[in-house]
Amino acid sequence: MIRPEFIRGVNQSVKLRATSSVYKIVHVQPQDEHYHSAIACKIISSICGLEICEVLEKHKKISIVPSSATFLINIDQPCKNSEVNQTLLSKVVKEKNLKELLKLGGAKGIAVSLKTDENRGIGGAVEDIFGRQEEFGTNAYSKPPTKGFLYFVLEAFKDPTILILLVCAALSLGFGIKENGPKEGWYDGGSIFAAVYLVISISAISNFRQSRQFDKLSKVSNNIQIEIVRNGRRQQISIFDIVVGDIVCLKIGDQVPADGLFLDGHSLQVDESSMTGESDHVEINQYRNPFLFSGTKVTDGYARMLITSVGMNTTWGEMMSSISQESNEQTPLQARLNKLTSSIGKVGLAVAFLVLLVLLVRFFTGNTTDENGDKEFSGFGKTKVDEVINGVLGIIAAAVTIVVVAIPEGLPLAVTLTLAYSMKRMMADQAMVRRLSACETMGSATTICTDKTGTLTLNRMKITKFWLGKETVEGKSYTSIAANVLELLHQGVGLNTTGSVYRSSASEFEFYGSPTEKAILSWAVLELNMDIEKVKGNCSIMHVEAFNSEKKRSGISMKKVEDDTVHAHWKGAAEMVLKMCSHYYDLEGNVNSLNDFDRMKFERIIQGMAASSLRCIAFAHTQVLEAGHANPNGQQKIQDNGLTLLGLVGLKDPCRPGVKRAVEDCQFAGVNVKMITGDNVFTATAIATECGILKLNEEMDDGSVVEGVEFRNYTEEERMEKVDKICVMARSSPFDKLLMVKCLKKKGHVVAVTGDGTNDAPALKEADIGLSMGIQGTEVAKESSDIVILDDNFSSLATVLRWGRCVYNNIQKFIQFQLTVNVAALTINFVAAVSAGEVPLTAVQLLWVNLIMDTLGALALATEKPTMELMEKPPVGRKEPLITNVMWRNLLVQALYQIVVLLTLQFKGKSIFSVSKKVNDTLIFNTFVLCQVLNEFNARKLEKKNVFEGIHRNKLFLGIIGITIILQIVMVEFLKKFADTERLNWSQWGFCIGIAAASWPIGWLVKCIRVPERPIFSYVNWKKLRCM
């Protein structure tokens, strides 16, 4: 609550002191006691606002002590300052209860109660922060409990094939124990149980770890940096570290981090649609609507706010606590793979049904024999019921297992694994993925539309040129600037800014704000000797027009305290401000008329600086009549014509190291890079040439460089015709960027767009991949984007492109590997079942193959890192098939090789090796598994013949291969009962390894066969087939 103690007039002046706040001195003519009383009321209400007016209306207890030079006014307090509590604060803000707020003394009164200095903020001591968190809570939300490991286990059990296998295992276990006793009878059923347990465990562990990974990424993406004032210093802290009593600085594009009250600012508007659903922007001010809510976005203006509620005490916190943050997003690639899985599953189901039918017919017709060569079924009266049921269960289990192997459930798992892995690695490479689909879509990007400032350049601005009139001023020459011009420059820089200056010592300064604001402020303070506090003390700001990317300028109207004159100051893009000027100042402080010749001279100066890659900013001023500041609607408008040019500055922003190489990498990969910037055409052309986007011989005349207004004014046909050729668009607005994205998408391009401003949100959403900037990007831009480039660097963008291609390539590798296994396993089992009446691989063995294929195989192939060779290929188009002709060639040859070898072993193995049936079955099983393991090497490279290139860098791949081989040895040599195998001697192991290793030279030879580029299935007329 504000507690006005007294107003004191000293030397015919009046000063209001309200606790720690000291207000400006207002001139008063002392006449009589009645006049003193009336003028005191007027002064108090104008300075303190409505809350003091209400006090004066209810409690007219004003005593005057007149004097020739001074007078003292005492105002009795309406009530004692009761301590505010969290419940009261939350209620006042949530209900927007202005009346109750006024009773508490308004925002400034609450600041006093919260022990917050409205200028310096809270002290920031550890004990103070801890105390506030204890009393008012932390700025974190209670989320629904995350899904535990048991949830994913139960999810795995929902797979119908797993349930059928468990039923078969239970029945087999029961009948086995009844038939052969507990000691021997548990092997068949127990083996299936163990295999199913292994499959479920690995699947649940993978999904559980994946869930935790997304939780971690969610925490990182929600960790927004907020600018606050503590101990008089602006600083950035995590949104989670904000406490009640903090003063937060808000600007366009920021997210309001917690509930609070407007302290001071200009033209503040917020988007409350996330809270109310209303799309209209809400104006926030001190008297009518000072309430700010967590989760809303600043759309215009700037302000400082006092935090009154955090975390679960905010409206947003209550809402978020009931919403699960889990992402069930399905990427386009996952959707395509689910269709592929479904199609393969149907084929597998058909094969399994045929195998089941054949085996049942052969069983009941007495054509199957047991291990001793006796018929398994001799008739219903002669064969025991238990034996019949056991035999049928074995057949059903084999058929169901064929379905398990046939259904490539590893495909979605492979996508999840590769996305999770790439997301984690991209985070280390300065790119945070917000939407999974962006990972894979980025690999298909054909065009990148990039900003200039901060992305291609370092965003470290420094003023290197200053023109006053037609003369350049440098170094010691600053002392020659006329006093009146210097004063106006101080006002134009110190007042028309969203930055701030903090004096850490007598000679040390700290500058806060955007890079442009910091550069201008540091120049004014260090070169022009500006005292920003003195400038602010001598002037009062009346109205502000905040900078936006469409008008490319910002302006203020201000009143000088000493003479009550009103002035307007503008700064912005040099050529824009120049158009608003009719006069200019020279070095001596004289005002000169700006004729056509002079205007051309200034335009050449601007073009000269721009050609040197300098960003040109102009300052202009005019003195105006106060009466001219209100338009018919009652809204203040700053005069923006007939101005006097104060000066021009050129800011140097050097290109980032390595950006030219990154641009060349993208261009080499077939990706067209376009620069869209708000800078003028000369600066844009100079930077684009320096970065390699424009070639030295390319000129504006050939259509590679356009201005936003020119592009906007093209007809639809002209835009579609010229958009491909455009490399640079200068002086563009966010609408121009959106227009270009739409044109490129219409032409079939996959478009990636970078953006950092609030107005970039539509283009970011429209693009196939929206890339926001982590440092300069507003929260609105980040929320609209798919990927956040954490270091604002174009080189990171090129890395994202590589990772996108890597994701797509890794999925293709796994598809080739898995389909090879599917084709081979289904063919072998079907042929063997139809011809011999039995399947060579048991249920447990097939489940083991499934485990190698789905989980371990996915893990090995999905974690390949991106290589530069990925950038040698053209982008994958929107309609390119997932399984290419190259993949069909590779997988069909390898599958055919495995089928020939394994069927030969099935029918001739016993005679070739002179071994028993069980040893022969073990040879088939061992050869089949080793073929898959060594075929993983072939799958590493879809087109390159050397499949071992770079293998030493993928430790995970080698580790998985090693583990798989060790487990296979254990299965064959030590788990005979479990896996239904026999031990093999050294020569038999050598044969199995030799057969499997032969897939390497076969893979090398098959890659010599050229395949047509046109997809193989495009030759088939599917419409005619449907009609038949």
PDB file of C-alpha atoms in Angstrom, residues 466 468 473 477-490 528 585-590 646:
ATOM      1  CA  PHE A 466      28.624   8.797 -37.671  1.00  0.00           C
ATOM      2  CA  LEU A 468      26.223  14.815 -38.837  1.00  0.00           C
ATOM      3  CA  VAL A 473      32.487  12.690 -37.224  1.00  0.00           C
ATOM      4  CA  SER A 477      35.856  15.297 -33.456  1.00  0.00           C
ATOM      5  CA  TYR A 478      32.869  14.463 -31.227  1.00  0.00           C
ATOM      6  CA  THR A 479      33.808  17.451 -29.059  1.00  0.00           C
ATOM      7  CA  SER A 480      33.139  19.735 -32.034  1.00  0.00           C
ATOM      8  CA  ILE A 481      29.417  18.861 -32.121  1.00  0.00           C
ATOM      9  CA  ALA A 482      27.212  21.843 -31.287  1.00  0.00           C
ATOM     10  CA  ALA A 483      25.717  21.768 -27.755  1.00  0.00           C
ATOM     11  CA  ASN A 484      22.093  21.971 -28.952  1.00  0.00           C
ATOM     12  CA  VAL A 485      22.589  19.029 -31.348  1.00  0.00           C
ATOM     13  CA  LEU A 486      24.392  17.030 -28.665  1.00  0.00           C
ATOM     14  CA  GLU A 487      21.493  17.579 -26.237  1.00  0.00           C
ATOM     15  CA  LEU A 488      18.994  16.418 -28.859  1.00  0.00           C
ATOM     16  CA  LEU A 489      21.113  13.339 -29.641  1.00  0.00           C
ATOM     17  CA  HIS A 490      21.220  12.508 -25.925  1.00  0.00           C
ATOM     18  CA  LEU A 528      29.024  11.476 -26.614  1.00  0.00           C
ATOM     19  CA  TYR A 585      21.350  19.833 -38.645  1.00  0.00           C
ATOM     20  CA  ASP A 586      24.949  20.526 -39.570  1.00  0.00           C
ATOM     21  CA  LEU A 587      28.024  20.208 -37.338  1.00  0.00           C
ATOM     22  CA  GLU A 588      27.656  23.801 -36.063  1.00  0.00           C
ATOM     23  CA  GLY A 589      24.067  23.181 -34.957  1.00  0.00           C
ATOM     24  CA  ASN A 590      22.404  25.146 -37.774  1.00  0.00           C
ATOM     25  CA  LEU A 646      19.957  14.782 -36.371  1.00  0.00           C
TER      26      LEU A 646
END
